[in-house]
Amino acid sequence: MKEQIVSIILAAGKGTRMHSQTPKVLHKICGWEMIRYALQAAPRGEEAPVAVIGHGADLVRETLGGAARYAYQAEQKGTGHAVMVAREYLEGRGGYAVILAGDMPLLRRETLESLIEKVRSESAAAGVLTCMLENPAGYGRIVRSGAGLVQKIVEHRDANEAERAIREVNTSVYCFEIPALLGCLDRLTTANAQGEYYLTDCIGMLAGEGRRVTAMTCPAEEGMGVNDRVQLAKCAKIMQRRINEGHMLAGVQILDPDSTWISPEAAIEADAVIYPGNVIEGESFIGRNALLYPGNFIENARIGEGCKVGPNAHLRPRTVLGPNCRVGNFVELKNVTLDEGSKVSHLAYCGDGSIGKKCNISCGVIFSNYDGKHKFRTEIGDNVFVGCNANLVAPVQVQDGAYIAAGSTITQDVPAGALGIARSRQTNKEGWAQRRAERKE
Ligand code: UD1
Ligand code: CA
């Protein structure tokens, strides 16, 4: 039989302590739902990992789509029961089942791979990933034999005094030989303090039968589970540091890593410089030598090399800046492309459109893209100068080299090289102030 790896992610629990309508595993860390980290860490066989879902099942399914296979656990009767409902994905297979929880975002794939390797090389029936904790209260304790092998796992609530003194805890991450696991699932009972089917009992059963059960200890950080929002923030802080350090070691300058939040899927080239307070979400890209001044919010946007952005700009999805563009303070861009060397330097909104090369979009310009029902595009050629406080009412085109006079509301296309001016002519009433003062007397 070909050796296979089937990963199972336990994610059916409610997460009562989050006090949230959102299922626990969909709470986000650096912009990613926690379960995405589990999915990314889970070793892959030929087929996608299996997510055991229950609370908020539809939302979890929507989030992961085809990246996972699913088992539905209607009622949460314990971690052992959660694996039982995923049986169909294990039956008739050799190889190993890797079981992890959907609420452990800091677990690394390499750690899971080493666990599999340890079980394989020792010909063990199972391996448990453990952590050493100063305060192990609440966790299952790892009971080892004199020879150092795992004898059983005792849940905190079921443990005696001596067992509670053990500081090595179960992270709820395992690697089982699939046939050995299936043999145990049939025999689980609910004879324990919580009246649940404990997956941990499989460990005791295998050891009791004289099968080898091994353990691997990982840094406490990786074993951290998220049960409430305090732990969510703690894990997020650690993930933030991991991501930022990765970029810094690859040549990105981050002035204040503590106030800089970057999504795990953002790409940033070397020699980009990031000032404090930038938040970069989604699959954003930041090119070489780009300068992000303080306080920008960048969502699924691409910033070309040498661009200068901010302070306090908002780049919304599908914004694309070519090389050496300038986007200044209080500018909002959405679904718009700027070609090389163009500038939108202050207080502007440009949504749904394109701006050619070397254009100047002056202070206060607005792309009026929405009529209350539909969105329309504003298309601007190369070398166009749009004066201050102009409104471009889309759909509209401004061709190469055209100028738009300040304060204009442009509703018709402007041909190449023309001046578009659309505002009433100014009149000055001579002596008006004097006459007004006299009226008041
Ligand atoms: C479990 C372990 C414990 C370990 C701890 C680490 C058992 C019996 N105990 O305890 O030894 O120290 O994790 O955090 O396994 N889940 C389901 N369906 C269920 C029950 C749980 O999908 O019916 C999922 C939860 O959503 C969660 C994971 O399994 O992702 C762990 O469940 P949880 O209730 O947190 O287990 P603990 O009691 O903390
Ligand atoms: Ca838990």
Tab-separated table of C-alpha atoms and ligand atoms in Angstrom:
chain	number	residue	atom	x	y	z
A	1	MET	CA	0.000	0.000	0.000
A	2	LYS	CA	1.315	3.405	-0.915
A	3	GLU	CA	2.136	5.487	2.118
A	4	GLN	CA	-0.123	8.492	2.370
A	5	ILE	CA	-0.465	11.499	4.600
A	6	VAL	CA	-3.959	12.605	5.526
A	7	SER	CA	-4.112	15.831	7.543
A	8	ILE	CA	-7.151	16.451	9.694
A	9	ILE	CA	-7.823	19.898	11.119
A	10	LEU	CA	-10.199	19.960	14.086
A	11	ALA	CA	-12.312	23.060	13.795
A	12	ALA	CA	-15.859	22.258	14.845
A	13	GLY	CA	-15.765	23.859	18.290
A	14	LYS	CA	-17.725	26.954	19.138
A	15	GLY	CA	-15.037	28.968	20.856
A	16	THR	CA	-17.375	30.088	23.639
A	17	ARG	CA	-14.754	32.273	25.262
A	18	MET	CA	-14.366	34.427	22.166
A	19	HIS	CA	-17.892	35.792	22.855
A	20	SER	CA	-18.428	36.156	19.153
A	21	GLN	CA	-20.910	35.332	16.433
A	22	THR	CA	-17.982	34.444	14.198
A	23	PRO	CA	-16.742	30.860	14.521
A	24	LYS	CA	-13.463	30.828	16.429
A	25	VAL	CA	-11.253	29.586	13.603
A	26	LEU	CA	-12.354	32.478	11.360
A	27	HIS	CA	-10.965	35.150	13.662
A	28	LYS	CA	-8.059	36.829	11.961
A	29	ILE	CA	-4.367	37.189	12.644
A	30	CYS	CA	-2.473	39.610	10.393
A	31	GLY	CA	-5.463	39.547	8.043
A	32	TRP	CA	-5.696	35.756	7.724
A	33	GLU	CA	-8.333	33.578	9.359
A	34	MET	CA	-6.663	31.302	11.910
A	35	ILE	CA	-7.703	28.173	10.055
A	36	ARG	CA	-5.779	29.316	6.976
A	37	TYR	CA	-2.561	29.067	8.970
A	38	ALA	CA	-3.497	25.520	9.993
A	39	LEU	CA	-4.248	24.686	6.377
A	40	GLN	CA	-0.923	26.124	5.285
A	41	ALA	CA	0.979	24.175	7.957
A	42	ALA	CA	-0.820	20.865	7.354
A	43	PRO	CA	1.328	18.397	5.418
A	44	ARG	CA	-0.262	17.533	2.127
A	45	GLY	CA	-0.815	14.107	0.749
A	46	GLU	CA	-2.163	13.737	-2.728
A	47	GLU	CA	-5.406	15.274	-1.548
A	48	ALA	CA	-6.293	18.377	0.421
A	49	PRO	CA	-6.435	18.340	4.230
A	50	VAL	CA	-9.748	17.456	5.873
A	51	ALA	CA	-11.359	20.146	8.028
A	52	VAL	CA	-13.789	18.897	10.669
A	53	ILE	CA	-16.391	21.625	10.864
A	54	GLY	CA	-19.502	22.169	12.977
A	55	HIS	CA	-20.124	25.614	14.445
A	56	GLY	CA	-20.327	28.093	11.591
A	57	ALA	CA	-19.686	25.251	9.126
A	58	ASP	CA	-21.008	27.153	6.105
A	59	LEU	CA	-18.815	30.159	6.778
A	60	VAL	CA	-15.715	28.007	7.237
A	61	ARG	CA	-16.478	26.169	4.001
A	62	GLU	CA	-16.942	29.467	2.190
A	63	THR	CA	-13.615	30.715	3.518
A	64	LEU	CA	-11.535	27.687	2.543
A	65	GLY	CA	-13.464	26.557	-0.531
A	66	GLY	CA	-11.719	23.813	-2.473
A	67	ALA	CA	-8.495	24.142	-0.472
A	68	ALA	CA	-9.881	21.624	2.039
A	69	ARG	CA	-12.112	18.570	2.146
A	70	TYR	CA	-14.765	18.565	4.824
A	71	ALA	CA	-16.284	16.374	7.516
A	72	TYR	CA	-19.303	17.667	9.364
A	73	GLN	CA	-19.619	17.187	13.103
A	74	ALA	CA	-23.180	18.169	13.974
A	75	GLU	CA	-22.718	17.874	17.704
A	76	GLN	CA	-19.362	18.378	19.443
A	77	LYS	CA	-18.865	15.250	21.478
A	78	GLY	CA	-15.120	15.592	21.922
A	79	THR	CA	-11.880	15.482	19.982
A	80	GLY	CA	-12.124	11.700	19.522
A	81	HIS	CA	-15.599	12.068	18.072
A	82	ALA	CA	-14.326	14.793	15.751
A	83	VAL	CA	-11.874	12.317	14.224
A	84	MET	CA	-14.605	9.639	14.034
A	85	VAL	CA	-16.665	11.847	11.748
A	86	ALA	CA	-13.663	12.086	9.401
A	87	ARG	CA	-13.334	8.269	9.224
A	88	GLU	CA	-14.284	7.999	5.575
A	89	TYR	CA	-11.084	9.820	4.655
A	90	LEU	CA	-8.972	7.308	6.601
A	91	GLU	CA	-10.589	3.972	5.905
A	92	GLY	CA	-8.654	1.580	3.712
A	93	ARG	CA	-5.523	3.684	3.803
A	94	GLY	CA	-2.023	3.073	5.022
A	95	GLY	CA	0.365	5.840	5.934
A	96	TYR	CA	-0.124	8.508	8.538
A	97	ALA	CA	-2.854	10.793	9.818
A	98	VAL	CA	-1.649	14.155	11.045
A	99	ILE	CA	-4.154	15.733	13.393
A	100	LEU	CA	-4.002	19.377	14.366
A	101	ALA	CA	-6.356	22.040	15.652
A	102	GLY	CA	-7.695	24.986	13.670
A	103	ASP	CA	-6.887	27.415	16.467
A	104	MET	CA	-3.092	27.078	16.620
A	105	PRO	CA	-1.888	29.658	14.109
A	106	LEU	CA	1.767	29.595	15.144
A	107	LEU	CA	2.387	25.928	14.422
A	108	ARG	CA	4.937	25.511	11.624
A	109	ARG	CA	4.844	23.024	8.808
A	110	GLU	CA	8.454	21.970	9.463
A	111	THR	CA	7.477	20.965	12.987
A	112	LEU	CA	4.727	18.716	11.667
A	113	GLU	CA	7.092	17.232	9.122
A	114	SER	CA	9.652	16.444	11.845
A	115	LEU	CA	6.916	14.797	13.904
A	116	ILE	CA	5.979	12.529	10.992
A	117	GLU	CA	9.648	11.758	10.427
A	118	LYS	CA	10.123	10.853	14.086
A	119	VAL	CA	7.137	8.478	14.089
A	120	ARG	CA	8.287	6.919	10.837
A	121	SER	CA	11.937	6.472	11.824
A	122	GLU	CA	11.035	4.982	15.205
A	123	SER	CA	8.344	2.771	13.640
A	124	ALA	CA	5.995	4.144	16.283
A	125	ALA	CA	2.223	3.758	16.162
A	126	ALA	CA	1.804	7.400	17.110
A	127	GLY	CA	3.625	10.557	18.069
A	128	VAL	CA	2.395	13.492	20.139
A	129	LEU	CA	3.622	17.058	19.844
A	130	THR	CA	4.211	18.427	23.339
A	131	CYS	CA	5.269	21.639	25.053
A	132	MET	CA	6.831	22.403	28.407
A	133	LEU	CA	4.753	25.010	30.241
A	134	GLU	CA	5.387	26.945	33.456
A	135	ASN	CA	1.685	26.833	34.118
A	136	PRO	CA	0.176	23.678	32.598
A	137	ALA	CA	-3.269	24.089	34.202
A	138	GLY	CA	-6.102	23.144	31.870
A	139	TYR	CA	-4.013	21.071	29.462
A	140	GLY	CA	-3.729	17.319	29.058
A	141	ARG	CA	-0.522	16.042	30.729
A	142	ILE	CA	1.964	13.711	29.097
A	143	VAL	CA	2.654	10.685	31.287
A	144	ARG	CA	5.918	8.998	30.282
A	145	SER	CA	7.382	5.640	31.225
A	146	GLY	CA	10.822	5.237	32.767
A	147	ALA	CA	12.212	4.696	29.262
A	148	GLY	CA	10.803	8.033	28.178
A	149	LEU	CA	8.056	6.663	25.953
A	150	VAL	CA	4.544	8.067	26.228
A	151	GLN	CA	2.218	5.925	28.369
A	152	LYS	CA	-0.890	8.028	28.271
A	153	ILE	CA	-2.324	11.533	28.274
A	154	VAL	CA	-4.410	12.588	31.259
A	155	GLU	CA	-6.744	15.548	30.950
A	156	HIS	CA	-6.363	18.184	33.661
A	157	ARG	CA	-9.826	17.487	35.030
A	158	ASP	CA	-9.158	13.761	35.226
A	159	ALA	CA	-5.627	14.050	36.617
A	160	ASN	CA	-4.467	13.256	40.149
A	161	GLU	CA	-2.136	15.395	42.219
A	162	ALA	CA	1.068	13.803	40.895
A	163	GLU	CA	-0.091	14.027	37.273
A	164	ARG	CA	-1.038	17.679	37.664
A	165	ALA	CA	2.552	18.385	38.674
A	166	ILE	CA	3.724	17.306	35.180
A	167	ARG	CA	4.677	20.338	33.089
A	168	GLU	CA	4.810	18.601	29.728
A	169	VAL	CA	1.462	19.095	27.993
A	170	ASN	CA	-0.395	17.835	24.955
A	171	THR	CA	-0.614	20.441	22.183
A	172	SER	CA	-3.439	18.469	20.551
A	173	VAL	CA	-1.230	17.747	17.546
A	174	TYR	CA	-0.562	14.133	16.624
A	175	CYS	CA	0.726	11.820	13.986
A	176	PHE	CA	-0.908	8.365	13.937
A	177	GLU	CA	-0.378	5.315	11.797
A	178	ILE	CA	-3.759	5.270	10.093
A	179	PRO	CA	-4.686	1.614	10.775
A	180	ALA	CA	-3.651	1.987	14.439
A	181	LEU	CA	-5.811	5.096	14.822
A	182	LEU	CA	-8.845	3.469	13.204
A	183	GLY	CA	-8.518	0.492	15.585
A	184	CYS	CA	-8.643	2.843	18.580
A	185	LEU	CA	-11.517	5.058	17.435
A	186	ASP	CA	-13.899	2.087	17.654
A	187	ARG	CA	-13.073	1.585	21.281
A	188	LEU	CA	-13.284	5.138	22.662
A	189	THR	CA	-15.801	5.714	25.444
A	190	THR	CA	-17.115	8.740	27.290
A	191	ALA	CA	-16.090	7.487	30.733
A	192	ASN	CA	-14.326	10.679	31.870
A	193	ALA	CA	-14.908	13.927	33.737
A	194	GLN	CA	-16.331	15.720	30.674
A	195	GLY	CA	-18.385	12.817	29.261
A	196	GLU	CA	-16.650	13.255	25.878
A	197	TYR	CA	-14.847	11.006	23.428
A	198	TYR	CA	-11.233	11.941	24.080
A	199	LEU	CA	-8.811	11.546	21.199
A	200	THR	CA	-6.100	11.467	23.860
A	201	ASP	CA	-7.331	8.042	24.992
A	202	CYS	CA	-6.047	6.554	21.720
A	203	ILE	CA	-2.534	7.274	22.949
A	204	GLY	CA	-3.071	5.311	26.182
A	205	MET	CA	-4.686	2.432	24.277
A	206	LEU	CA	-1.793	2.043	21.862
A	207	ALA	CA	0.824	2.244	24.623
A	208	GLY	CA	-1.217	-0.256	26.672
A	209	GLU	CA	-1.039	-2.710	23.786
A	210	GLY	CA	2.708	-2.435	23.780
A	211	ARG	CA	2.850	-0.245	20.659
A	212	ARG	CA	5.496	2.435	20.638
A	213	VAL	CA	4.190	5.975	21.221
A	214	THR	CA	6.723	8.724	20.865
A	215	ALA	CA	6.647	12.452	21.591
A	216	MET	CA	8.347	15.507	20.221
A	217	THR	CA	8.648	18.754	22.161
A	218	CYS	CA	8.256	22.067	20.343
A	219	PRO	CA	8.665	25.674	21.526
A	220	ALA	CA	5.720	26.761	23.692
A	221	GLU	CA	4.911	29.459	21.136
A	222	GLU	CA	4.002	26.919	18.460
A	223	GLY	CA	1.713	25.026	20.783
A	224	MET	CA	-0.240	28.140	21.761
A	225	GLY	CA	-3.939	27.727	21.186
A	226	VAL	CA	-6.360	30.615	20.930
A	227	ASN	CA	-9.361	30.374	23.219
A	228	ASP	CA	-10.116	34.034	23.873
A	229	ARG	CA	-9.298	37.420	22.409
A	230	VAL	CA	-6.386	38.011	24.756
A	231	GLN	CA	-4.678	34.933	23.329
A	232	LEU	CA	-5.706	36.026	19.838
A	233	ALA	CA	-3.837	39.303	20.307
A	234	LYS	CA	-0.808	37.505	21.786
A	235	CYS	CA	-0.584	35.127	18.841
A	236	ALA	CA	-1.076	38.000	16.411
A	237	LYS	CA	1.841	39.859	18.001
A	238	ILE	CA	4.099	36.844	17.553
A	239	MET	CA	2.968	36.307	13.957
A	240	GLN	CA	3.536	40.001	13.234
A	241	ARG	CA	7.105	39.682	14.485
A	242	ARG	CA	7.721	36.528	12.428
A	243	ILE	CA	6.459	38.135	9.234
A	244	ASN	CA	8.310	41.416	9.788
A	245	GLU	CA	11.557	39.674	10.661
A	246	GLY	CA	11.274	37.617	7.492
A	247	HIS	CA	11.054	40.808	5.422
A	248	MET	CA	13.809	42.593	7.330
A	249	LEU	CA	16.192	39.676	6.901
A	250	ALA	CA	15.416	39.789	3.178
A	251	GLY	CA	16.374	43.467	2.949
A	252	VAL	CA	13.247	45.496	3.738
A	253	GLN	CA	13.729	48.376	6.163
A	254	ILE	CA	10.955	48.490	8.757
A	255	LEU	CA	11.460	51.440	11.078
A	256	ASP	CA	9.090	50.275	13.792
A	257	PRO	CA	8.179	46.590	13.478
A	258	ASP	CA	5.810	46.869	16.436
A	259	SER	CA	3.468	49.244	14.641
A	260	THR	CA	3.760	47.658	11.191
A	261	TRP	CA	1.286	44.934	10.203
A	262	ILE	CA	1.928	42.940	7.059
A	263	SER	CA	-0.187	40.110	5.694
A	264	PRO	CA	1.448	36.696	5.344
A	265	GLU	CA	0.905	36.793	1.577
A	266	ALA	CA	2.267	40.269	0.861
A	267	ALA	CA	5.469	40.458	-1.198
A	268	ILE	CA	7.966	43.236	-0.520
A	269	GLU	CA	11.199	43.741	-2.402
A	270	ALA	CA	14.543	44.595	-0.833
A	271	ASP	CA	15.324	48.239	-0.084
A	272	ALA	CA	11.701	49.191	0.388
A	273	VAL	CA	11.444	51.456	3.442
A	274	ILE	CA	8.417	51.278	5.704
A	275	TYR	CA	7.743	53.995	8.262
A	276	PRO	CA	5.669	53.363	11.422
A	277	GLY	CA	1.962	52.633	11.308
A	278	ASN	CA	1.650	51.002	7.902
A	279	VAL	CA	-0.882	48.197	7.484
A	280	ILE	CA	-0.414	46.060	4.385
A	281	GLU	CA	-3.139	43.519	3.734
A	282	GLY	CA	-3.869	40.728	1.266
A	283	GLU	CA	-1.649	39.902	-1.681
A	284	SER	CA	-0.137	43.357	-1.860
A	285	PHE	CA	3.180	43.956	-3.598
A	286	ILE	CA	5.709	46.649	-2.695
A	287	GLY	CA	8.564	47.173	-5.142
A	288	ARG	CA	12.234	47.864	-4.641
A	289	ASN	CA	13.122	51.276	-3.137
A	290	ALA	CA	9.489	52.145	-2.504
A	291	LEU	CA	9.020	54.489	0.423
A	292	LEU	CA	5.940	54.097	2.572
A	293	TYR	CA	5.601	57.123	4.846
A	294	PRO	CA	3.704	56.745	8.136
A	295	GLY	CA	0.144	55.545	8.464
A	296	ASN	CA	-0.868	54.037	5.110
A	297	PHE	CA	-3.545	51.366	4.739
A	298	ILE	CA	-2.773	49.187	1.725
A	299	GLU	CA	-5.216	46.458	0.728
A	300	ASN	CA	-4.440	44.117	-2.159
A	301	ALA	CA	-2.611	46.875	-3.993
A	302	ARG	CA	0.589	46.895	-6.068
A	303	ILE	CA	3.148	49.607	-5.533
A	304	GLY	CA	5.896	49.789	-8.140
A	305	GLU	CA	9.561	50.359	-7.474
A	306	GLY	CA	10.629	53.767	-6.263
A	307	CYS	CA	7.086	54.950	-5.460
A	308	LYS	CA	6.516	57.265	-2.511
A	309	VAL	CA	3.255	56.768	-0.669
A	310	GLY	CA	1.724	58.680	2.229
A	311	PRO	CA	1.655	59.722	4.938
A	312	ASN	CA	-1.894	58.497	5.535
A	313	ALA	CA	-2.887	57.246	2.110
A	314	HIS	CA	-5.493	54.558	1.546
A	315	LEU	CA	-4.777	52.189	-1.336
A	316	ARG	CA	-7.770	49.949	-1.821
A	317	PRO	CA	-8.017	46.700	-3.804
A	318	ARG	CA	-6.846	46.657	-7.435
A	319	THR	CA	-4.830	49.816	-7.148
A	320	VAL	CA	-1.678	49.481	-9.254
A	321	LEU	CA	1.117	52.047	-9.173
A	322	GLY	CA	3.770	51.884	-11.871
A	323	PRO	CA	7.368	52.802	-11.055
A	324	ASN	CA	8.232	56.109	-9.396
A	325	CYS	CA	4.717	57.346	-8.726
A	326	ARG	CA	3.870	59.702	-5.885
A	327	VAL	CA	0.746	59.299	-3.783
A	328	GLY	CA	0.455	61.824	-0.980
A	329	ASN	CA	-1.470	62.415	2.183
A	330	PHE	CA	-5.202	61.795	2.441
A	331	VAL	CA	-5.411	60.266	-1.010
A	332	GLU	CA	-7.740	57.338	-1.569
A	333	LEU	CA	-7.235	55.119	-4.611
A	334	LYS	CA	-9.385	52.176	-5.674
A	335	ASN	CA	-9.291	49.973	-8.771
A	336	VAL	CA	-7.122	52.453	-10.568
A	337	THR	CA	-3.778	52.212	-12.332
A	338	LEU	CA	-1.143	54.943	-12.372
A	339	ASP	CA	1.499	54.613	-15.030
A	340	GLU	CA	5.125	55.524	-14.513
A	341	GLY	CA	5.958	58.790	-12.765
A	342	SER	CA	2.418	60.049	-12.168
A	343	LYS	CA	1.484	61.999	-9.063
A	344	VAL	CA	-1.594	62.284	-6.897
A	345	SER	CA	-0.065	64.277	-4.124
A	346	HIS	CA	-2.810	65.521	-1.832
A	347	LEU	CA	-6.422	65.064	-0.743
A	348	ALA	CA	-7.825	63.241	-3.751
A	349	TYR	CA	-10.105	60.318	-4.567
A	350	CYS	CA	-9.463	58.321	-7.723
A	351	GLY	CA	-11.644	55.249	-8.140
A	352	ASP	CA	-12.239	53.022	-11.191
A	353	GLY	CA	-9.957	54.282	-13.901
A	354	SER	CA	-6.524	54.634	-15.380
A	355	ILE	CA	-3.978	57.416	-15.330
A	356	GLY	CA	-1.190	57.440	-17.933
A	357	LYS	CA	2.476	58.317	-17.612
A	358	LYS	CA	3.771	61.521	-15.980
A	359	CYS	CA	0.385	62.982	-15.114
A	360	ASN	CA	-0.240	65.429	-12.338
A	361	ILE	CA	-3.484	65.024	-10.463
A	362	SER	CA	-3.619	68.083	-8.221
A	363	CYS	CA	-4.986	68.651	-4.759
A	364	GLY	CA	-8.623	67.780	-4.165
A	365	VAL	CA	-9.368	66.054	-7.487
A	366	ILE	CA	-12.255	63.638	-7.445
A	367	PHE	CA	-13.159	60.857	-9.838
A	368	SER	CA	-16.909	60.951	-9.594
A	369	ASN	CA	-17.347	57.272	-10.388
A	370	TYR	CA	-20.723	56.368	-8.946
A	371	ASP	CA	-24.229	57.502	-9.825
A	372	GLY	CA	-25.838	55.720	-6.914
A	373	LYS	CA	-26.366	52.544	-8.945
A	374	HIS	CA	-23.435	51.931	-11.273
A	375	LYS	CA	-19.701	52.545	-11.328
A	376	PHE	CA	-18.028	54.190	-14.342
A	377	ARG	CA	-14.430	54.659	-15.443
A	378	THR	CA	-12.286	57.743	-15.809
A	379	GLU	CA	-9.534	57.328	-18.383
A	380	ILE	CA	-6.639	59.743	-18.466
A	381	GLY	CA	-3.843	59.614	-21.080
A	382	ASP	CA	-0.159	60.468	-20.692
A	383	ASN	CA	1.200	63.875	-19.605
A	384	VAL	CA	-2.180	65.170	-18.464
A	385	PHE	CA	-2.458	67.970	-15.912
A	386	VAL	CA	-5.625	68.008	-13.839
A	387	GLY	CA	-5.916	71.234	-11.817
A	388	CYS	CA	-6.964	71.523	-8.192
A	389	ASN	CA	-10.422	70.575	-7.042
A	390	ALA	CA	-11.613	69.279	-10.416
A	391	ASN	CA	-14.413	66.723	-10.584
A	392	LEU	CA	-14.208	64.187	-13.380
A	393	VAL	CA	-17.687	62.794	-13.846
A	394	ALA	CA	-17.323	59.286	-15.257
A	395	PRO	CA	-17.539	57.813	-17.792
A	396	VAL	CA	-15.071	60.312	-19.190
A	397	GLN	CA	-11.768	60.385	-21.092
A	398	VAL	CA	-9.026	62.954	-20.976
A	399	GLN	CA	-6.541	62.418	-23.798
A	400	ASP	CA	-2.758	62.794	-23.913
A	401	GLY	CA	-1.287	66.150	-22.995
A	402	ALA	CA	-4.618	67.770	-22.079
A	403	TYR	CA	-5.093	70.241	-19.235
A	404	ILE	CA	-8.084	70.588	-16.955
A	405	ALA	CA	-8.602	73.965	-15.328
A	406	ALA	CA	-8.802	74.076	-11.546
A	407	GLY	CA	-12.315	73.860	-10.136
A	408	SER	CA	-13.821	72.357	-13.289
A	409	THR	CA	-16.555	69.780	-13.281
A	410	ILE	CA	-15.743	67.755	-16.377
A	411	THR	CA	-18.619	65.821	-17.913
A	412	GLN	CA	-17.385	65.518	-21.508
A	413	ASP	CA	-14.275	63.956	-23.010
A	414	VAL	CA	-11.282	66.279	-23.407
A	415	PRO	CA	-9.276	65.832	-26.652
A	416	ALA	CA	-5.487	65.559	-26.735
A	417	GLY	CA	-3.674	68.814	-26.062
A	418	ALA	CA	-6.876	70.750	-25.217
A	419	LEU	CA	-7.723	72.742	-22.128
A	420	GLY	CA	-10.950	71.583	-20.516
A	421	ILE	CA	-12.512	74.334	-18.453
A	422	ALA	CA	-15.962	73.989	-16.953
A	423	ARG	CA	-16.793	76.633	-14.388
A	424	SER	CA	-18.638	79.934	-14.450
A	425	ARG	CA	-16.592	83.020	-15.265
A	426	GLN	CA	-15.644	85.223	-12.333
A	427	THR	CA	-17.039	88.736	-12.000
A	428	ASN	CA	-15.612	91.313	-9.579
A	429	LYS	CA	-18.072	93.886	-8.212
A	430	GLU	CA	-16.030	97.033	-7.712
A	431	GLY	CA	-16.673	98.971	-4.490
A	432	TRP	CA	-19.012	96.333	-3.113
A	433	ALA	CA	-17.469	96.210	0.379
A	434	GLN	CA	-17.832	99.954	0.837
A	435	ARG	CA	-21.497	99.878	-0.251
A	436	ARG	CA	-22.208	97.054	2.152
A	437	ALA	CA	-20.683	98.889	5.067
A	438	GLU	CA	-22.771	101.973	4.293
A	439	ARG	CA	-26.006	99.923	4.139
A	440	LYS	CA	-25.391	98.647	7.640
A	441	GLU	CA	-25.083	102.097	9.249
B	1	UD1	C1	-7.448	19.259	24.056
B	1	UD1	C2	-6.758	17.986	24.534
B	1	UD1	C3	-5.746	18.338	25.619
B	1	UD1	C4	-4.765	19.378	25.092
B	1	UD1	C5	-5.520	20.593	24.574
B	1	UD1	C6	-4.569	21.542	23.905
B	1	UD1	C7	-8.456	16.233	24.385
B	1	UD1	C8	-9.397	15.381	25.113
B	1	UD1	N1	-7.749	17.085	25.104
B	1	UD1	O1	-8.207	19.749	25.146
B	1	UD1	O2	-5.052	17.168	26.036
B	1	UD1	O3	-3.854	19.743	26.116
B	1	UD1	O4	-6.482	20.204	23.591
B	1	UD1	O5	-5.249	22.705	23.513
B	1	UD1	O6	-8.342	16.097	23.191
B	1	UD1	N2	-12.992	20.019	18.567
B	1	UD1	C9	-13.865	19.575	17.604
B	1	UD1	N3	-14.923	18.829	17.975
B	1	UD1	C10	-15.142	18.468	19.264
B	1	UD1	C11	-14.251	18.926	20.241
B	1	UD1	C12	-13.177	19.698	19.869
B	1	UD1	O7	-13.707	19.873	16.422
B	1	UD1	O8	-16.123	17.752	19.511
B	1	UD1	C13	-11.860	20.859	18.148
B	1	UD1	C14	-11.953	22.265	18.712
B	1	UD1	O9	-12.629	23.130	17.806
B	1	UD1	C15	-10.485	22.642	18.853
B	1	UD1	C16	-9.787	21.306	19.109
B	1	UD1	O10	-10.689	20.306	18.683
B	1	UD1	O11	-9.981	23.184	17.668
B	1	UD1	C17	-9.418	21.106	20.571
B	1	UD1	O12	-10.618	21.089	21.320
B	1	UD1	P1	-10.744	21.735	22.749
B	1	UD1	O13	-12.130	21.617	23.244
B	1	UD1	O14	-10.119	23.085	22.753
B	1	UD1	O15	-9.851	20.703	23.570
B	1	UD1	P2	-9.346	20.900	25.022
B	1	UD1	O16	-10.411	20.516	25.972
B	1	UD1	O17	-8.723	22.213	25.182
B	2	CA	CA	-8.350	24.242	23.583
